[in-house]
Tab-separated table of C-alpha atoms and ligand atoms in Angstrom:
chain	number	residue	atom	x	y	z
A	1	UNK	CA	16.748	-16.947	13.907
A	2	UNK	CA	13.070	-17.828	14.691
A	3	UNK	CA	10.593	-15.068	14.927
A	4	UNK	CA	7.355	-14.931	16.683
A	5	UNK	CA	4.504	-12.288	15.635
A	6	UNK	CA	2.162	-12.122	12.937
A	7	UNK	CA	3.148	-12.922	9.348
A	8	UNK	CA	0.521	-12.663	6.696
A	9	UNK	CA	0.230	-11.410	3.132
A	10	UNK	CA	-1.998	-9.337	1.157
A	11	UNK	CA	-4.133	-9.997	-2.626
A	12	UNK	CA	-6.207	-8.402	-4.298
A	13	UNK	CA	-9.382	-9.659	-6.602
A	14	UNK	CA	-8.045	-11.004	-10.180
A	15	UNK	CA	-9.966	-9.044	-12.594
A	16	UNK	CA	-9.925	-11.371	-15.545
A	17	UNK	CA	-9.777	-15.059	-16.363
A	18	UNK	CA	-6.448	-14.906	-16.715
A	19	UNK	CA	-5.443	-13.164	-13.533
A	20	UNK	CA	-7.296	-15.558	-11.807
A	21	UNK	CA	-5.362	-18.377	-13.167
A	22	UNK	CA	-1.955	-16.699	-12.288
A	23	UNK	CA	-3.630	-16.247	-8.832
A	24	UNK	CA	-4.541	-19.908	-8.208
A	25	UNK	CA	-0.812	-20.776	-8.916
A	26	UNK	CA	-0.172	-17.851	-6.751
A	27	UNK	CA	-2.399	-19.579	-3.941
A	28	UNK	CA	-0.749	-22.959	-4.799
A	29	UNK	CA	3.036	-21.634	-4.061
A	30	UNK	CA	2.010	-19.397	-1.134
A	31	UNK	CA	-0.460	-20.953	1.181
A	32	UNK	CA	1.211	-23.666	1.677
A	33	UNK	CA	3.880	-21.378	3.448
A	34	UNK	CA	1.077	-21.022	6.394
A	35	UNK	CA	1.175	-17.282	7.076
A	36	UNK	CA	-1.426	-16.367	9.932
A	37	UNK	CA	-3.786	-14.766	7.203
A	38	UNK	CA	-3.845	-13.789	4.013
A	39	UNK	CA	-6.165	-10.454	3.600
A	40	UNK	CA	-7.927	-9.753	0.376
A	41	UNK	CA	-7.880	-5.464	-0.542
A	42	UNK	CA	-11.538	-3.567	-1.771
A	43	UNK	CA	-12.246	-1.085	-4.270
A	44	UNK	CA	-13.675	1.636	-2.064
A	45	UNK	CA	-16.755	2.995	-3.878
A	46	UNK	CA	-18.036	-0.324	-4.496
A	47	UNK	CA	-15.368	-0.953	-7.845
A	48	UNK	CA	-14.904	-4.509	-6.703
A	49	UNK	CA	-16.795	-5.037	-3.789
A	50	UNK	CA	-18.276	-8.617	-5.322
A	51	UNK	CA	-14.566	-9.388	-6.270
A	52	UNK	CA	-13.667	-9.331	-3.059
A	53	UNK	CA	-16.330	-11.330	-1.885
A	54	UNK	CA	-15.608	-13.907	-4.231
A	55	UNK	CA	-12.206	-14.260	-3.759
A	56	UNK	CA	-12.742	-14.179	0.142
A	57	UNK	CA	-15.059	-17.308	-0.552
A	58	UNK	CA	-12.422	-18.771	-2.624
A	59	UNK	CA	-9.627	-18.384	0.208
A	60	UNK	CA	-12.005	-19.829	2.426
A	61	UNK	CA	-13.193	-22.709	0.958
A	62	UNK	CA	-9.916	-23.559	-0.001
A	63	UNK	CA	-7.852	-23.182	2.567
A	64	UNK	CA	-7.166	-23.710	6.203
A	65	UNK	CA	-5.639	-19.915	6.209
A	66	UNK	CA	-7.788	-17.561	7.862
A	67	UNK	CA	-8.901	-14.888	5.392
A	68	UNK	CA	-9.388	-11.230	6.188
A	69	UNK	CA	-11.200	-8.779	3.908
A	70	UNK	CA	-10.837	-5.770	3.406
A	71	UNK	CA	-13.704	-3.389	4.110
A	72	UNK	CA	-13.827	0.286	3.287
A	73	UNK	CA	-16.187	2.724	3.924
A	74	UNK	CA	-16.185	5.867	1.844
A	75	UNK	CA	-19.551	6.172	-0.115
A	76	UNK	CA	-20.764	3.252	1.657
A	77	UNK	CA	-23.975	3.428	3.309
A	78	UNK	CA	-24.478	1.602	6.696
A	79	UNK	CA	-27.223	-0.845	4.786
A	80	UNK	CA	-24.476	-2.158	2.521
A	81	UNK	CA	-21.618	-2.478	5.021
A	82	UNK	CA	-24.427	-4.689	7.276
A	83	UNK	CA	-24.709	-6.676	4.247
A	84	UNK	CA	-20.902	-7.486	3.820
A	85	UNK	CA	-20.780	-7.878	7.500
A	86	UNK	CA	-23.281	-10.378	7.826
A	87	UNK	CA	-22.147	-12.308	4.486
A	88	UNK	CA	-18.525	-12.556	5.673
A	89	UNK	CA	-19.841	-13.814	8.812
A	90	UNK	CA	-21.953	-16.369	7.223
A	91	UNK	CA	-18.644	-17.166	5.300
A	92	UNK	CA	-16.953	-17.790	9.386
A	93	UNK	CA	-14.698	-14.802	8.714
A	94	UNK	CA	-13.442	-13.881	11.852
A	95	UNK	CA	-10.894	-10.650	10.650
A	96	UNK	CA	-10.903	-7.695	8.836
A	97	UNK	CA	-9.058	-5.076	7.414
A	98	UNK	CA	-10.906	-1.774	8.280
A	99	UNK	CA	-10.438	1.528	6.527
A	100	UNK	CA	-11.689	4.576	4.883
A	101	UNK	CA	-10.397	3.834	1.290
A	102	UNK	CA	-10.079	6.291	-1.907
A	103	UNK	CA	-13.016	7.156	-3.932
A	104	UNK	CA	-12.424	6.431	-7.377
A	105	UNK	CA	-11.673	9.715	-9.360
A	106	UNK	CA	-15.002	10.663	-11.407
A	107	UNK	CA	-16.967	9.540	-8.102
A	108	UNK	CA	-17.429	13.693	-6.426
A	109	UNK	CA	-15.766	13.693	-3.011
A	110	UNK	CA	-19.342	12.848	-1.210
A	111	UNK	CA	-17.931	10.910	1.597
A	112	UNK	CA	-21.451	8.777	2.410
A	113	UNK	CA	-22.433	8.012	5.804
A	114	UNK	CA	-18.810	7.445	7.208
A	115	UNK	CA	-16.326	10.097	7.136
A	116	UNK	CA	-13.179	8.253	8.574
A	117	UNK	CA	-12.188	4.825	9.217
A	118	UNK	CA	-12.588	5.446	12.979
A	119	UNK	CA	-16.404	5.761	12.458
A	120	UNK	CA	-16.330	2.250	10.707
A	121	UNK	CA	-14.154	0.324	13.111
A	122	UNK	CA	-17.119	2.418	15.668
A	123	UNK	CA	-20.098	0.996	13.606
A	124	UNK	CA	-18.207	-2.477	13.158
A	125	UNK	CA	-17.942	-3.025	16.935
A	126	UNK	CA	-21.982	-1.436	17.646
A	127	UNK	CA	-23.248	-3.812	15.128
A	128	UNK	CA	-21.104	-7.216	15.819
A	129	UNK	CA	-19.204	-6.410	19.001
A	130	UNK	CA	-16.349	-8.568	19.027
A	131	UNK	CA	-16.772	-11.295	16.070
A	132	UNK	CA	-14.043	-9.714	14.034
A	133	UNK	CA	-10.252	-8.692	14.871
A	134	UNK	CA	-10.161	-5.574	13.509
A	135	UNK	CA	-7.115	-4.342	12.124
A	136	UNK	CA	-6.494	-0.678	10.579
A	137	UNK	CA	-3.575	1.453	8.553
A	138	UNK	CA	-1.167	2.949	10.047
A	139	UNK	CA	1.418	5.543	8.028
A	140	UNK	CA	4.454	6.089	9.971
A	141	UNK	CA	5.544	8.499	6.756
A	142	UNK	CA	2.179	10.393	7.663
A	143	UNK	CA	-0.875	10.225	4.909
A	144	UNK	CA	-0.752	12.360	2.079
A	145	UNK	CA	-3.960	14.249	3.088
A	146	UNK	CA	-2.824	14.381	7.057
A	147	UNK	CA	-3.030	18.137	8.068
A	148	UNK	CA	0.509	17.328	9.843
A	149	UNK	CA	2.021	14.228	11.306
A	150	UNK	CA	0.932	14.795	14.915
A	151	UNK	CA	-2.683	14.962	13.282
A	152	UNK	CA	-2.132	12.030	11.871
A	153	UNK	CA	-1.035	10.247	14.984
A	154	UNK	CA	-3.985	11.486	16.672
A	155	UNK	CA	-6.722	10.768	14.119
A	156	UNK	CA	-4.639	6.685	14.514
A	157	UNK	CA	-5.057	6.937	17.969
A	158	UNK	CA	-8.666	7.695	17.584
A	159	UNK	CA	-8.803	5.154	15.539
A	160	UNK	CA	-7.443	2.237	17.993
A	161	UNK	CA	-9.684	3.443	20.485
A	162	UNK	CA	-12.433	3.140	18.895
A	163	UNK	CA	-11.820	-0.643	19.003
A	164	UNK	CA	-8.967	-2.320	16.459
A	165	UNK	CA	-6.829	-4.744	17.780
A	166	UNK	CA	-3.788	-4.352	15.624
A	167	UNK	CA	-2.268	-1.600	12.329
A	168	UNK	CA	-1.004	-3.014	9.168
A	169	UNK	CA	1.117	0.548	8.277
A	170	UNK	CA	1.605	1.424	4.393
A	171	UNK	CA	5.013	0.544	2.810
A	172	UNK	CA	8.263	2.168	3.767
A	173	UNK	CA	12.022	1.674	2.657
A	174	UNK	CA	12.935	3.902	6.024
A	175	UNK	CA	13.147	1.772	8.992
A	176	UNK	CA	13.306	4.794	11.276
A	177	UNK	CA	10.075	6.438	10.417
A	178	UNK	CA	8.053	2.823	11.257
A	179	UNK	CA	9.923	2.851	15.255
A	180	UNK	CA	9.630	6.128	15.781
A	181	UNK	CA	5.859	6.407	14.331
A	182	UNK	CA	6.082	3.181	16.858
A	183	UNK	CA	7.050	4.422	19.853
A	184	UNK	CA	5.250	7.773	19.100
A	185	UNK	CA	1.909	5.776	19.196
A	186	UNK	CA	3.000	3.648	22.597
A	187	UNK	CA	3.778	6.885	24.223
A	188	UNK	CA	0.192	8.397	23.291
A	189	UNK	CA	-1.317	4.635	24.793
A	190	UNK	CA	-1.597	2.628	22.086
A	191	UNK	CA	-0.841	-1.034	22.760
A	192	UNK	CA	-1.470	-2.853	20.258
A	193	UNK	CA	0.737	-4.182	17.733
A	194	UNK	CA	1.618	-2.168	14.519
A	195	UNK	CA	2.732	-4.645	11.642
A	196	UNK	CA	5.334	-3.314	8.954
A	197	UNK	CA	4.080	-4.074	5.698
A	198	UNK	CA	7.059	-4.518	3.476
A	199	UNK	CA	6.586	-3.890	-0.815
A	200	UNK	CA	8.760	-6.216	-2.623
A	201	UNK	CA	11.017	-4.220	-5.568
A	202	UNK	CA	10.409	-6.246	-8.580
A	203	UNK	CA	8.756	-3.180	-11.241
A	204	UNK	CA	10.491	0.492	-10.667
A	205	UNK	CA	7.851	1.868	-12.947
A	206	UNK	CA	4.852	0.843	-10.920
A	207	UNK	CA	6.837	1.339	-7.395
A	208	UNK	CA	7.431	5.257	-8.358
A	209	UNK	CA	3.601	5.326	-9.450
A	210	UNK	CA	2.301	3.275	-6.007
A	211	UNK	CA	4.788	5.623	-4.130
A	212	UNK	CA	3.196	8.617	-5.182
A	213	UNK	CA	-0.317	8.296	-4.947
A	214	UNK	CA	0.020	6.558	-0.916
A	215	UNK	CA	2.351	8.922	0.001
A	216	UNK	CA	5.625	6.270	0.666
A	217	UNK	CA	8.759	8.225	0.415
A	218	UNK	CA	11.076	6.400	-2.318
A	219	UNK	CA	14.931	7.487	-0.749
A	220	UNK	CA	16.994	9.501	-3.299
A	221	UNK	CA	19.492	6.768	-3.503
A	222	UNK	CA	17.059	3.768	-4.010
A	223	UNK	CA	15.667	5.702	-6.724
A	224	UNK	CA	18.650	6.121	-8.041
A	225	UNK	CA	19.832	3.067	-7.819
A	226	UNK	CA	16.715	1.637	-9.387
A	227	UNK	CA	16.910	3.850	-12.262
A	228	UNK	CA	20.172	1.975	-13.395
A	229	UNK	CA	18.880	-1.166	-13.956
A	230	UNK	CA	16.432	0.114	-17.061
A	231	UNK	CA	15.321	-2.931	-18.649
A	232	UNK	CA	17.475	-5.383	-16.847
A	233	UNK	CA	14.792	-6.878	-14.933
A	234	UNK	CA	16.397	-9.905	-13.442
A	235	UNK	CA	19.063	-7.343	-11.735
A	236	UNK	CA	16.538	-5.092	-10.673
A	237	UNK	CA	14.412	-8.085	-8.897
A	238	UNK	CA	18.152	-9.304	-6.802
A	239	UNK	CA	18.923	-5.715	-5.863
A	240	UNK	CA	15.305	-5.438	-4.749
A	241	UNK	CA	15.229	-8.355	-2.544
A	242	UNK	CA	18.264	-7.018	-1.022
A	243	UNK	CA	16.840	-4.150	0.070
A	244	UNK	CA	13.553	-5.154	1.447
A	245	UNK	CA	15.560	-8.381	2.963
A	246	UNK	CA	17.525	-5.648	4.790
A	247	UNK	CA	15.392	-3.818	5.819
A	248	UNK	CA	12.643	-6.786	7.018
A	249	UNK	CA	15.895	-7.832	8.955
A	250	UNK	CA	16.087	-4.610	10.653
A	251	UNK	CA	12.509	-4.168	11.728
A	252	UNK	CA	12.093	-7.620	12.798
A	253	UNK	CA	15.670	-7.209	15.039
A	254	UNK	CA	14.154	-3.925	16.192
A	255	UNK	CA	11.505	-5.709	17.790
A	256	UNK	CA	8.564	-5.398	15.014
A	257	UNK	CA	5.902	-7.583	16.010
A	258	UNK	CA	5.401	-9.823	12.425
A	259	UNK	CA	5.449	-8.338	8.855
A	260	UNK	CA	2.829	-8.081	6.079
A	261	UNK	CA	3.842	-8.768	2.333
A	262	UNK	CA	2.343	-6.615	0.086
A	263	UNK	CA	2.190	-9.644	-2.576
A	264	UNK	CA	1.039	-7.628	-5.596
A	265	UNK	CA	-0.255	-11.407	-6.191
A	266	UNK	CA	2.792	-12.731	-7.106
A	267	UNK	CA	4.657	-15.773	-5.327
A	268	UNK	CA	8.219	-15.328	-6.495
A	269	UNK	CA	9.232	-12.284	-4.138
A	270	UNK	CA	7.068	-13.103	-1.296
A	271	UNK	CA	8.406	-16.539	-1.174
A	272	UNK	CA	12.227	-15.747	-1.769
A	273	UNK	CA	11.906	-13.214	1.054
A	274	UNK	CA	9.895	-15.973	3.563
A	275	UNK	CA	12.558	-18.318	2.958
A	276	UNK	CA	15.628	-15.626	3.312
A	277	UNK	CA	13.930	-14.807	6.731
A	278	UNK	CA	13.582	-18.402	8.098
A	279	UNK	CA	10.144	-17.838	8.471
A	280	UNK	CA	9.380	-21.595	7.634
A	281	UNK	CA	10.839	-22.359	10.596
A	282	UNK	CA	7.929	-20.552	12.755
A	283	UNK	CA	5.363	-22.527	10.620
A	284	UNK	CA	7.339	-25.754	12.206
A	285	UNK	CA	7.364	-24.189	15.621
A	286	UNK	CA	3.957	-23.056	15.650
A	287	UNK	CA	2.708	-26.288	14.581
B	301	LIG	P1	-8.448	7.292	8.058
B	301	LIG	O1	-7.807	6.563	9.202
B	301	LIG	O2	-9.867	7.614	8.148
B	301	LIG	O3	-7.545	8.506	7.680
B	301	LIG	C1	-7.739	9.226	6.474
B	301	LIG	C2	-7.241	10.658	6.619
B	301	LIG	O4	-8.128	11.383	7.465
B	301	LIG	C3	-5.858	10.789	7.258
B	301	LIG	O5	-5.204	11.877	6.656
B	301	LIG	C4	-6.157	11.111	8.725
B	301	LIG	O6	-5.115	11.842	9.345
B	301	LIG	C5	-7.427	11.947	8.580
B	301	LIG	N1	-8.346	11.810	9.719
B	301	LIG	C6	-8.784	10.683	10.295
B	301	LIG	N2	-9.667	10.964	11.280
B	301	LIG	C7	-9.795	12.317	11.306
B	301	LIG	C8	-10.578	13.235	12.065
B	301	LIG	N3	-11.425	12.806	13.028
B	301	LIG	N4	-10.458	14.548	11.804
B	301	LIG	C9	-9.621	15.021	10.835
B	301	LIG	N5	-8.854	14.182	10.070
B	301	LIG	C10	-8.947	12.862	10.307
B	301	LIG	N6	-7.620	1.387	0.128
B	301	LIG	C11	-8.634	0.777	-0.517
B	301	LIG	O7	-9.420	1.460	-1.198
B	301	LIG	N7	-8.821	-0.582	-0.468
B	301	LIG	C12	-8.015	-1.368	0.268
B	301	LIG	O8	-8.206	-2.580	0.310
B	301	LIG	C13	-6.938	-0.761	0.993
B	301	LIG	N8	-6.111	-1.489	1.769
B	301	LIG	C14	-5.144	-0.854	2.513
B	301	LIG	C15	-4.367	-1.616	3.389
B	301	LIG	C16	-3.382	-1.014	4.165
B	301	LIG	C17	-2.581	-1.848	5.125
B	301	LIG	C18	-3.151	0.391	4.048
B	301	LIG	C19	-2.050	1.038	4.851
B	301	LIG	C20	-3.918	1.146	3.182
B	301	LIG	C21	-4.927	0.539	2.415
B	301	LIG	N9	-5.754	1.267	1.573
B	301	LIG	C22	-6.771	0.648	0.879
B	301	LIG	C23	-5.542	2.712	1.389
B	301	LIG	C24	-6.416	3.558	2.327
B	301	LIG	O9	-7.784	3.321	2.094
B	301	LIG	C25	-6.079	5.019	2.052
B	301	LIG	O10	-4.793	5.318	2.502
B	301	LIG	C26	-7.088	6.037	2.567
B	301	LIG	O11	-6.754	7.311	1.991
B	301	LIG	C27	-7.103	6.220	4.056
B	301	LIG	O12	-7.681	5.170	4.700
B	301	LIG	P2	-7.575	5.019	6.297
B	301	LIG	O13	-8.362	3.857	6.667
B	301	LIG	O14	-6.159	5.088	6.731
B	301	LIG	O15	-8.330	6.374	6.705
C-alpha cells in the first residue's frame, strides 16, 4: 500500500558527548529514509534553547531534509523569540514547530510575554508573515490542564486561526480519540491537516512516566500487558511494534493525513515501523 501525506520524525538536542555520538548514527540510519522533515524539540524556559540551535544547524548542514525547530514561548520575551526567528532564518529554515511549552519546575509559573501558543503562532506571522509553515499540538485525549475537552478544542481552533498550517497531536494508543478529535475540529472549520504522532513501545518504565506528565491515556490492557514482560526487553520491543504497527495501520486506513515518529532518538523502532508500513516506497514515488 503506498501512502501519501506527511511523514517526518522528531529529536531532541543530545546533551552529552556521548548522546551526540549515538545521535549521529541515529542521523546516519534515519535520514537516509527521506521523511519530509525531521523537527528538533526545545526546553521551554530557555533549558536548551542553544541545543536546539545547534542541532538545527547540524540537520541543516548535513542534510537535504528540511529541519523544523521547535519554538516555545513560555517565559520568553518577544526580544529573544526575534532572535531565534531571525537566526533560523539565516540558517534557510523554512518550518517550525510552535507551542507554549512547560516551564521547568523551580522556574514560578510567570508565564512572560506570551500566555498561549496562539499568541506565538500571532507574533510569528506579525513579525515574518509567511516564511515559516507553522505547525502546532493538537491533543485529541484533551491536555492535562484543559478546563474540559470542548475548551480544549476551542483554545486549538484559536490556535489554527491565528495562522498554522498543520497539528502534530501528542501520542495516543486509542485510534478513536485522534478521528473523532478529527472530525470534531473539521466540523468547528478547521482544514488543515492534523498529523498522528505515534510513540514507539520499546521502555514501559519511561512510557508510564511520559504518559503521565502529557496527559496520554495508557489503556488498562496495554498496561497490563506491558507489565508482563518485566525485564524481557527484546519481547517487550516485538509486542510494542505490534501495537503501534496496528494502530499506524489504522489511522493511516482511516484516512490520517501522514504520521510523526516520536523517535526518542533512536533508529531501531522508527525504522522497523517505516519499513513495516512501506513507507520507502513513497520516498521512490515522490522522487
Ligand atoms: P496551548 O495551545 O497554548 O495550550 C495550553 C493549554 O492552555 C491547554 O490546556 C489549552 O486548552 C489552554 N488554552 C489555550 N488557549 C487558551 C485561552 N485563550 N484561554 C484559556 N485556555 C487556553 N514542549 C516543550 O517544552 N518543548 C517541545 O519541543 C515540545 N514539543 C511538543 C511537540 C508536540 C507535537 C506536542 C503535542 C507537544 C510538545 N510539547 C513540547 C509539549 C507542550 O509544550 C505542552 O503540552 C504544553 O503544556 C502546551 O503547549 P501548547 O503549545 O499545546 O499550548
Amino acid at each position: 500500500m503506498s501512502h501519501n501525506g506527511s511523514f517526518s520524525f522528531e529529536f531532541f538536542p543530545p546533551r552529552s558527548e556521548e548522546a551526540a555520538a549515538r545521535f549521529a548514527q541515529t542521523r546516519r540510519a534515519l535520514l537516509p529514509l527521506q521523511p519530509d522533515y525531521v523537527s528538533v524539540t526545545f526546553g521551554a524556559g530557555g533549558s536548551t534553547r542553544d541545543l536546539t540551535l545547534d542541532t538545527v544547524t547540524t540537520l541543516a548542514r548535513e542534510g537535504d531534509v528540511p529541519v523544523a525547530p521547535h519554538i516555545s514561548c513560555i517565559g520568553a520575551t518577544a526580544t529573544s523569540l526575534r532572535e531565534l526567528l531571525d537566526a533560523y532564518r539565516s540558517l534557510g529554515i523554512r518550518r517550525l514547530v510552535a507551542l507554549r511549552g512547560d516551564l521547568p519546575s523551580g522556574m514560578g509559573d510567570a508565564p512572560g510575554e506570551f500566555r498561549y501558543a496562539s499568541d506565538l503562532v500571532a507574533f510569528i506571522r506579525r513579525e515574518t508573515g509567511d516564511w515559516f509553515h507553522l505547525e502546532v499540538a493538537a491533543y485529541p485525549e484533551v491536555h492535562p490542564q484543559a478546563r474540559s475537552a470542548r475548551a480544549d478544542l476551542d483554545a486549538f481552533v484559536r490556535k489554527v486561526r491565528a495562522g498554522a498550517d498543520g497539528a502534530i497531536t501528542q501520542y495516543f494508543f486509542n485510534a478513536d480519540a485522534y478521528f473523532r478529535f478529527r472530525d470534531a475540529a473539521a466540523a468547528a472549520g478547521v482544514a488543515v491537516p492534523i498529523i498522528p504522532g505515534v510513540m514507539p513501545i520499546t521502555n514501559y518504565t519511561q512510557l508510564a512516566r511520559f504518559s503521565a506528565t502529557c496527559g496520554a491515556e495508557i489503556p488498562r490492557w496495554l498496561a497490563r500487558r506491558l507489565e508482563d514482560f518485566g525485564d524481557d526487553l527484546d519481547g517487550l520491543r516485538a509486542f510494542g511494534l505490534d501495537v503501534t504497527l496496528a494502530l499506524s495501520r489504522r489511522l493511516l486506513d482511516g484516512g490520517a493525513p501522514g504520521l510523526h515518529f516520536y523517535t526518542l532518538n533512536r533508529a531501531e523502532p522508527t525504522a522497523t515501523l517505516w519499513q513495516a508500513l512501506d513507507l520507502d516506497r513513497r520516498a521512490e514515488g515522490a522522487g
